[in-house]
Amino acid sequence: GQNIDQPTEMTATEGAIVQINCTYQTSGFNGLFWYQQHAGEAPTFLSYNVLDGLEEKGRFSSFLSRSIGYSYLLLKELQMKDSASYLCAVVDSNYQLIWGAGTKLIIKP
Amino acid sequence: DGGITQSPKYLFRKEGQNVTLSCEQNLNHDAMYWYRQDPGQGLRLIYYSQIVNDFQKGDIAEGYSVSREKKESFPLTVTSAQKNPTAFYLCASSTSTDRVVNTQYFGPGTRLTVL
């Protein structure tokens, strides 16, 4: 079967750095998305990786290693507004999105 | 402003009643999707449509129905046959879905509670 694993919840301190991991086992791979979702709101697009390596976009970076089915989202200089759930989703061989359950990130002052 | 709208934000219905959730987009996207989100689970695909007058079942289509009469609109009906309809429903759209990866953009969601 297809499986996406992320930690359920993480806590970090304002101003610090946090890394949210995502591991996957899917039938085929055509890329991996990260979305941010504040409670009760729409998921919003953060990043898309299809090749191995690190992609940096401001305070957020996303890393992919296809050989081990692994990605992480790195958030630097954490702000209170970063408190949200972070969703990992893999595009499978049928170009369908397979979603992880999301990681709820709690930022403390 | 371009975007996706869903209405209403909150919806309450009695058990046994059908209910239709609205989704409209003015992004000129060809593809539209309906997802269901439950606590502790990933988004699950209910139905998707790649073009007007055509749609396909997703992973959990039982108890739901859709129509795609206009490019901009993709309403979802939750029927009385859906055993656990209480959930957060998200609509999304993208430029295409035919063997190409495109970013999906989401509406604000409708929280349906069946009493």
PDB file of C-alpha atoms in Angstrom:
ATOM      1  CA  GLY A   1       0.000   0.000   0.000  1.00  0.00           C
ATOM      2  CA  GLN A   2       0.876   3.644  -0.159  1.00  0.00           C
ATOM      3  CA  ASN A   3       2.029   5.345   2.992  1.00  0.00           C
ATOM      4  CA  ILE A   4       3.140   8.808   4.072  1.00  0.00           C
ATOM      5  CA  ASP A   5       4.503   9.261   7.602  1.00  0.00           C
ATOM      6  CA  GLN A   6       4.944  12.521   9.480  1.00  0.00           C
ATOM      7  CA  PRO A   7       5.181  13.252  13.211  1.00  0.00           C
ATOM      8  CA  THR A   8       1.795  14.136  14.639  1.00  0.00           C
ATOM      9  CA  GLU A   9       2.914  17.160  16.626  1.00  0.00           C
ATOM     10  CA  MET A  10       6.060  19.197  17.275  1.00  0.00           C
ATOM     11  CA  THR A  11       6.834  22.093  19.574  1.00  0.00           C
ATOM     12  CA  ALA A  12       9.466  24.766  19.002  1.00  0.00           C
ATOM     13  CA  THR A  13      10.452  28.160  20.372  1.00  0.00           C
ATOM     14  CA  GLU A  14      10.000  31.498  18.642  1.00  0.00           C
ATOM     15  CA  GLY A  15      13.177  32.455  16.801  1.00  0.00           C
ATOM     16  CA  ALA A  16      14.481  28.893  16.658  1.00  0.00           C
ATOM     17  CA  ILE A  17      14.770  26.372  13.800  1.00  0.00           C
ATOM     18  CA  VAL A  18      12.579  23.299  13.339  1.00  0.00           C
ATOM     19  CA  GLN A  19      12.776  20.391  10.908  1.00  0.00           C
ATOM     20  CA  ILE A  20       9.615  18.467   9.994  1.00  0.00           C
ATOM     21  CA  ASN A  21      10.267  15.054   8.475  1.00  0.00           C
ATOM     22  CA  CYS A  22       8.212  13.122   5.964  1.00  0.00           C
ATOM     23  CA  THR A  23       8.888   9.553   4.826  1.00  0.00           C
ATOM     24  CA  TYR A  24       6.965   7.881   2.055  1.00  0.00           C
ATOM     25  CA  GLN A  25       6.339   4.574   0.322  1.00  0.00           C
ATOM     26  CA  THR A  26       4.307   5.030  -2.832  1.00  0.00           C
ATOM     27  CA  SER A  27       3.714   3.347  -6.169  1.00  0.00           C
ATOM     28  CA  GLY A  28       5.911   5.573  -8.250  1.00  0.00           C
ATOM     29  CA  PHE A  29       7.073   9.098  -7.560  1.00  0.00           C
ATOM     30  CA  ASN A  30       6.471  12.288  -9.491  1.00  0.00           C
ATOM     31  CA  GLY A  31       7.325  14.820  -6.844  1.00  0.00           C
ATOM     32  CA  LEU A  32       6.547  15.884  -3.290  1.00  0.00           C
ATOM     33  CA  PHE A  33       4.578  18.890  -2.051  1.00  0.00           C
ATOM     34  CA  TRP A  34       4.576  20.705   1.266  1.00  0.00           C
ATOM     35  CA  TYR A  35       1.542  22.740   2.277  1.00  0.00           C
ATOM     36  CA  GLN A  36       0.838  24.888   5.330  1.00  0.00           C
ATOM     37  CA  GLN A  37      -2.611  24.798   6.911  1.00  0.00           C
ATOM     38  CA  HIS A  38      -3.747  27.062   9.723  1.00  0.00           C
ATOM     39  CA  ALA A  39      -6.530  25.636  11.864  1.00  0.00           C
ATOM     40  CA  GLY A  40      -9.864  25.682  10.058  1.00  0.00           C
ATOM     41  CA  GLU A  41      -8.398  27.226   6.919  1.00  0.00           C
ATOM     42  CA  ALA A  42      -7.307  26.168   3.449  1.00  0.00           C
ATOM     43  CA  PRO A  43      -3.946  24.479   2.865  1.00  0.00           C
ATOM     44  CA  THR A  44      -1.559  26.848   1.093  1.00  0.00           C
ATOM     45  CA  PHE A  45       1.302  25.782  -1.155  1.00  0.00           C
ATOM     46  CA  LEU A  46       4.835  26.020   0.250  1.00  0.00           C
ATOM     47  CA  SER A  47       7.102  23.956  -1.993  1.00  0.00           C
ATOM     48  CA  TYR A  48       7.441  21.243  -4.609  1.00  0.00           C
ATOM     49  CA  ASN A  49      10.502  18.970  -4.957  1.00  0.00           C
ATOM     50  CA  VAL A  50      11.037  16.430  -7.695  1.00  0.00           C
ATOM     51  CA  LEU A  51      14.851  16.220  -7.753  1.00  0.00           C
ATOM     52  CA  ASP A  52      17.150  15.361  -4.867  1.00  0.00           C
ATOM     53  CA  GLY A  53      18.548  18.189  -2.858  1.00  0.00           C
ATOM     54  CA  LEU A  54      17.651  21.287  -0.939  1.00  0.00           C
ATOM     55  CA  GLU A  55      15.428  24.096  -2.211  1.00  0.00           C
ATOM     56  CA  GLU A  56      15.454  27.318  -0.241  1.00  0.00           C
ATOM     57  CA  LYS A  57      12.664  29.864  -0.250  1.00  0.00           C
ATOM     58  CA  GLY A  58      13.148  32.590   2.323  1.00  0.00           C
ATOM     59  CA  ARG A  59      12.783  31.212   5.856  1.00  0.00           C
ATOM     60  CA  PHE A  60      11.509  27.882   4.512  1.00  0.00           C
ATOM     61  CA  SER A  61      13.589  25.161   2.848  1.00  0.00           C
ATOM     62  CA  SER A  62      12.590  21.733   1.604  1.00  0.00           C
ATOM     63  CA  PHE A  63      14.855  18.735   1.081  1.00  0.00           C
ATOM     64  CA  LEU A  64      14.302  15.539  -0.878  1.00  0.00           C
ATOM     65  CA  SER A  65      16.122  12.202  -1.065  1.00  0.00           C
ATOM     66  CA  ARG A  66      14.306   9.903  -3.469  1.00  0.00           C
ATOM     67  CA  SER A  67      16.543   6.871  -2.806  1.00  0.00           C
ATOM     68  CA  ILE A  68      15.345   6.622   0.786  1.00  0.00           C
ATOM     69  CA  GLY A  69      11.856   8.070   0.360  1.00  0.00           C
ATOM     70  CA  TYR A  70      12.540  11.035   2.623  1.00  0.00           C
ATOM     71  CA  SER A  71      11.839  14.740   2.721  1.00  0.00           C
ATOM     72  CA  TYR A  72      12.012  17.452   5.318  1.00  0.00           C
ATOM     73  CA  LEU A  73      10.729  20.981   5.673  1.00  0.00           C
ATOM     74  CA  LEU A  74      13.046  23.333   7.519  1.00  0.00           C
ATOM     75  CA  LEU A  75      11.653  26.479   9.097  1.00  0.00           C
ATOM     76  CA  LYS A  76      14.126  29.111  10.331  1.00  0.00           C
ATOM     77  CA  GLU A  77      13.649  32.147  12.567  1.00  0.00           C
ATOM     78  CA  LEU A  78      10.329  30.819  13.739  1.00  0.00           C
ATOM     79  CA  GLN A  79       7.502  33.285  14.231  1.00  0.00           C
ATOM     80  CA  MET A  80       4.259  32.822  16.131  1.00  0.00           C
ATOM     81  CA  LYS A  81       2.358  32.918  12.835  1.00  0.00           C
ATOM     82  CA  ASP A  82       4.169  29.718  11.797  1.00  0.00           C
ATOM     83  CA  SER A  83       1.969  27.808  14.244  1.00  0.00           C
ATOM     84  CA  ALA A  84       0.027  25.598  11.841  1.00  0.00           C
ATOM     85  CA  SER A  85      -0.162  22.105  10.437  1.00  0.00           C
ATOM     86  CA  TYR A  86       2.307  21.151   7.713  1.00  0.00           C
ATOM     87  CA  LEU A  87       1.105  18.628   5.161  1.00  0.00           C
ATOM     88  CA  CYS A  88       3.367  16.422   3.073  1.00  0.00           C
ATOM     89  CA  ALA A  89       1.908  15.012  -0.175  1.00  0.00           C
ATOM     90  CA  VAL A  90       3.499  12.740  -2.787  1.00  0.00           C
ATOM     91  CA  VAL A  91       2.505  12.544  -6.463  1.00  0.00           C
ATOM     92  CA  ASP A  92       2.309   8.853  -7.369  1.00  0.00           C
ATOM     93  CA  SER A  93       2.724   7.107 -10.720  1.00  0.00           C
ATOM     94  CA  ASN A  94      -0.888   7.932 -11.661  1.00  0.00           C
ATOM     95  CA  TYR A  95      -0.279  11.615 -10.930  1.00  0.00           C
ATOM     96  CA  GLN A  96      -2.567  11.401  -7.905  1.00  0.00           C
ATOM     97  CA  LEU A  97      -1.668  13.158  -4.652  1.00  0.00           C
ATOM     98  CA  ILE A  98      -1.180  10.927  -1.617  1.00  0.00           C
ATOM     99  CA  TRP A  99      -1.422  12.964   1.578  1.00  0.00           C
ATOM    100  CA  GLY A 100       0.192  12.545   4.959  1.00  0.00           C
ATOM    101  CA  ALA A 101      -1.874  13.254   8.076  1.00  0.00           C
ATOM    102  CA  GLY A 102       0.046  16.457   8.733  1.00  0.00           C
ATOM    103  CA  THR A 103       2.310  17.709  11.514  1.00  0.00           C
ATOM    104  CA  LYS A 104       0.881  20.219  13.953  1.00  0.00           C
ATOM    105  CA  LEU A 105       3.605  22.724  14.846  1.00  0.00           C
ATOM    106  CA  ILE A 106       3.222  24.652  18.089  1.00  0.00           C
ATOM    107  CA  ILE A 107       5.411  27.721  18.567  1.00  0.00           C
ATOM    108  CA  LYS A 108       6.042  28.934  22.112  1.00  0.00           C
ATOM    109  CA  PRO A 109       7.279  32.425  23.011  1.00  0.00           C
TER     110      PRO A 109
ATOM    111  CA  ASP B   1      -9.205  38.845  -7.105  1.00  0.00           C
ATOM    112  CA  GLY B   2      -8.731  35.331  -8.440  1.00  0.00           C
ATOM    113  CA  GLY B   3      -9.443  32.446  -6.152  1.00  0.00           C
ATOM    114  CA  ILE B   4     -11.633  29.608  -5.005  1.00  0.00           C
ATOM    115  CA  THR B   5     -14.720  30.153  -2.905  1.00  0.00           C
ATOM    116  CA  GLN B   6     -16.689  27.632  -0.909  1.00  0.00           C
ATOM    117  CA  SER B   7     -19.949  28.277   0.804  1.00  0.00           C
ATOM    118  CA  PRO B   8     -21.126  28.124   3.420  1.00  0.00           C
ATOM    119  CA  LYS B   9     -18.255  28.033   5.929  1.00  0.00           C
ATOM    120  CA  TYR B  10     -20.336  26.042   8.425  1.00  0.00           C
ATOM    121  CA  LEU B  11     -23.271  23.792   7.621  1.00  0.00           C
ATOM    122  CA  PHE B  12     -25.555  21.810   9.875  1.00  0.00           C
ATOM    123  CA  ARG B  13     -27.940  19.129   8.672  1.00  0.00           C
ATOM    124  CA  LYS B  14     -30.108  16.457  10.158  1.00  0.00           C
ATOM    125  CA  GLU B  15     -29.297  12.839   9.542  1.00  0.00           C
ATOM    126  CA  GLY B  16     -30.979  11.500   6.401  1.00  0.00           C
ATOM    127  CA  GLN B  17     -30.935  14.796   4.499  1.00  0.00           C
ATOM    128  CA  ASN B  18     -28.936  15.404   1.355  1.00  0.00           C
ATOM    129  CA  VAL B  19     -26.816  18.549   1.316  1.00  0.00           C
ATOM    130  CA  THR B  20     -24.928  20.321  -1.476  1.00  0.00           C
ATOM    131  CA  LEU B  21     -21.635  22.122  -0.922  1.00  0.00           C
ATOM    132  CA  SER B  22     -20.700  24.883  -3.310  1.00  0.00           C
ATOM    133  CA  CYS B  23     -17.280  25.400  -4.947  1.00  0.00           C
ATOM    134  CA  GLU B  24     -16.546  28.152  -7.451  1.00  0.00           C
ATOM    135  CA  GLN B  25     -13.224  29.218  -8.996  1.00  0.00           C
ATOM    136  CA  ASN B  26     -12.278  32.126 -11.249  1.00  0.00           C
ATOM    137  CA  LEU B  27      -8.704  30.975 -11.900  1.00  0.00           C
ATOM    138  CA  ASN B  28      -9.628  29.502 -15.296  1.00  0.00           C
ATOM    139  CA  HIS B  29      -8.436  26.108 -14.062  1.00  0.00           C
ATOM    140  CA  ASP B  30      -9.483  22.998 -15.939  1.00  0.00           C
ATOM    141  CA  ALA B  31      -9.200  20.549 -13.040  1.00  0.00           C
ATOM    142  CA  MET B  32     -11.175  20.606  -9.806  1.00  0.00           C
ATOM    143  CA  TYR B  33     -11.142  18.307  -6.786  1.00  0.00           C
ATOM    144  CA  TRP B  34     -13.097  17.526  -3.642  1.00  0.00           C
ATOM    145  CA  TYR B  35     -11.337  16.282  -0.513  1.00  0.00           C
ATOM    146  CA  ARG B  36     -12.491  15.291   2.902  1.00  0.00           C
ATOM    147  CA  GLN B  37     -10.336  16.023   5.969  1.00  0.00           C
ATOM    148  CA  ASP B  38     -10.830  14.209   9.256  1.00  0.00           C
ATOM    149  CA  PRO B  39      -8.750  14.641  12.441  1.00  0.00           C
ATOM    150  CA  GLY B  40      -5.559  12.583  12.408  1.00  0.00           C
ATOM    151  CA  GLN B  41      -5.894  11.613   8.754  1.00  0.00           C
ATOM    152  CA  GLY B  42      -4.547  12.897   5.471  1.00  0.00           C
ATOM    153  CA  LEU B  43      -6.763  14.516   2.886  1.00  0.00           C
ATOM    154  CA  ARG B  44      -8.835  11.901   1.077  1.00  0.00           C
ATOM    155  CA  LEU B  45      -9.980  12.418  -2.494  1.00  0.00           C
ATOM    156  CA  ILE B  46     -13.739  12.125  -3.079  1.00  0.00           C
ATOM    157  CA  TYR B  47     -14.142  13.140  -6.729  1.00  0.00           C
ATOM    158  CA  TYR B  48     -12.169  15.035  -9.330  1.00  0.00           C
ATOM    159  CA  SER B  49     -12.888  16.546 -12.712  1.00  0.00           C
ATOM    160  CA  GLN B  50     -10.395  17.274 -15.473  1.00  0.00           C
ATOM    161  CA  ILE B  51     -12.835  18.939 -17.839  1.00  0.00           C
ATOM    162  CA  VAL B  52     -16.407  20.153 -18.063  1.00  0.00           C
ATOM    163  CA  ASN B  53     -19.052  17.402 -18.144  1.00  0.00           C
ATOM    164  CA  ASP B  54     -16.570  14.764 -16.987  1.00  0.00           C
ATOM    165  CA  PHE B  55     -15.553  13.583 -13.521  1.00  0.00           C
ATOM    166  CA  GLN B  56     -13.974  10.545 -11.872  1.00  0.00           C
ATOM    167  CA  LYS B  57     -14.377   8.864  -8.521  1.00  0.00           C
ATOM    168  CA  GLY B  58     -11.621   9.249  -5.981  1.00  0.00           C
ATOM    169  CA  ASP B  59     -10.791   6.939  -3.108  1.00  0.00           C
ATOM    170  CA  ILE B  60     -13.958   7.530  -1.065  1.00  0.00           C
ATOM    171  CA  ALA B  61     -16.727   8.405  -3.547  1.00  0.00           C
ATOM    172  CA  GLU B  62     -19.447   6.259  -1.957  1.00  0.00           C
ATOM    173  CA  GLY B  63     -22.309   8.388  -0.632  1.00  0.00           C
ATOM    174  CA  TYR B  64     -21.261  11.464  -2.626  1.00  0.00           C
ATOM    175  CA  SER B  65     -22.158  12.874  -6.033  1.00  0.00           C
ATOM    176  CA  VAL B  66     -20.853  15.758  -8.145  1.00  0.00           C
ATOM    177  CA  SER B  67     -21.556  17.626 -11.350  1.00  0.00           C
ATOM    178  CA  ARG B  68     -19.388  19.767 -13.619  1.00  0.00           C
ATOM    179  CA  GLU B  69     -21.704  21.699 -15.910  1.00  0.00           C
ATOM    180  CA  LYS B  70     -19.506  24.806 -15.953  1.00  0.00           C
ATOM    181  CA  LYS B  71     -15.736  25.199 -15.824  1.00  0.00           C
ATOM    182  CA  GLU B  72     -16.010  27.480 -12.794  1.00  0.00           C
ATOM    183  CA  SER B  73     -18.253  25.313 -10.657  1.00  0.00           C
ATOM    184  CA  PHE B  74     -17.956  21.853  -9.065  1.00  0.00           C
ATOM    185  CA  PRO B  75     -20.688  21.291  -6.448  1.00  0.00           C
ATOM    186  CA  LEU B  76     -20.580  18.276  -4.141  1.00  0.00           C
ATOM    187  CA  THR B  77     -23.707  16.593  -2.814  1.00  0.00           C
ATOM    188  CA  VAL B  78     -23.412  14.606   0.387  1.00  0.00           C
ATOM    189  CA  THR B  79     -26.229  12.078   0.275  1.00  0.00           C
ATOM    190  CA  SER B  80     -27.964  10.239   3.063  1.00  0.00           C
ATOM    191  CA  ALA B  81     -26.043   7.124   1.971  1.00  0.00           C
ATOM    192  CA  GLN B  82     -22.785   8.581   3.332  1.00  0.00           C
ATOM    193  CA  LYS B  83     -22.389   6.883   6.704  1.00  0.00           C
ATOM    194  CA  ASN B  84     -20.114   9.420   8.422  1.00  0.00           C
ATOM    195  CA  PRO B  85     -20.668  12.753   6.690  1.00  0.00           C
ATOM    196  CA  THR B  86     -19.472  15.038   9.496  1.00  0.00           C
ATOM    197  CA  ALA B  87     -16.104  16.382   8.311  1.00  0.00           C
ATOM    198  CA  PHE B  88     -14.216  19.340   6.866  1.00  0.00           C
ATOM    199  CA  TYR B  89     -14.649  19.446   3.086  1.00  0.00           C
ATOM    200  CA  LEU B  90     -12.047  21.107   0.889  1.00  0.00           C
ATOM    201  CA  CYS B  91     -12.344  21.997  -2.771  1.00  0.00           C
ATOM    202  CA  ALA B  92      -9.241  22.556  -4.896  1.00  0.00           C
ATOM    203  CA  SER B  93      -8.352  23.378  -8.473  1.00  0.00           C
ATOM    204  CA  SER B  94      -5.323  23.178 -10.764  1.00  0.00           C
ATOM    205  CA  THR B  95      -4.465  24.034 -14.347  1.00  0.00           C
ATOM    206  CA  SER B  96      -4.478  20.399 -15.480  1.00  0.00           C
ATOM    207  CA  THR B  97      -4.135  16.886 -14.209  1.00  0.00           C
ATOM    208  CA  ASP B  98      -3.483  14.823 -17.295  1.00  0.00           C
ATOM    209  CA  ARG B  99      -0.082  13.164 -16.712  1.00  0.00           C
ATOM    210  CA  VAL B 100       1.356  16.455 -15.527  1.00  0.00           C
ATOM    211  CA  VAL B 101       2.112  17.674 -12.011  1.00  0.00           C
ATOM    212  CA  ASN B 102       0.354  20.913 -11.187  1.00  0.00           C
ATOM    213  CA  THR B 103      -0.027  22.686  -7.878  1.00  0.00           C
ATOM    214  CA  GLN B 104      -3.482  22.444  -6.376  1.00  0.00           C
ATOM    215  CA  TYR B 105      -4.997  25.581  -4.855  1.00  0.00           C
ATOM    216  CA  PHE B 106      -7.585  25.222  -2.135  1.00  0.00           C
ATOM    217  CA  GLY B 107     -10.758  26.965  -1.121  1.00  0.00           C
ATOM    218  CA  PRO B 108     -11.426  27.919   2.521  1.00  0.00           C
ATOM    219  CA  GLY B 109     -13.422  24.750   3.212  1.00  0.00           C
ATOM    220  CA  THR B 110     -16.877  23.901   4.530  1.00  0.00           C
ATOM    221  CA  ARG B 111     -17.313  22.269   7.909  1.00  0.00           C
ATOM    222  CA  LEU B 112     -20.340  19.989   7.731  1.00  0.00           C
ATOM    223  CA  THR B 113     -21.942  18.704  10.898  1.00  0.00           C
ATOM    224  CA  VAL B 114     -24.721  16.138  10.669  1.00  0.00           C
ATOM    225  CA  LEU B 115     -26.841  15.942  13.794  1.00  0.00           C
TER     226      LEU B 115
END
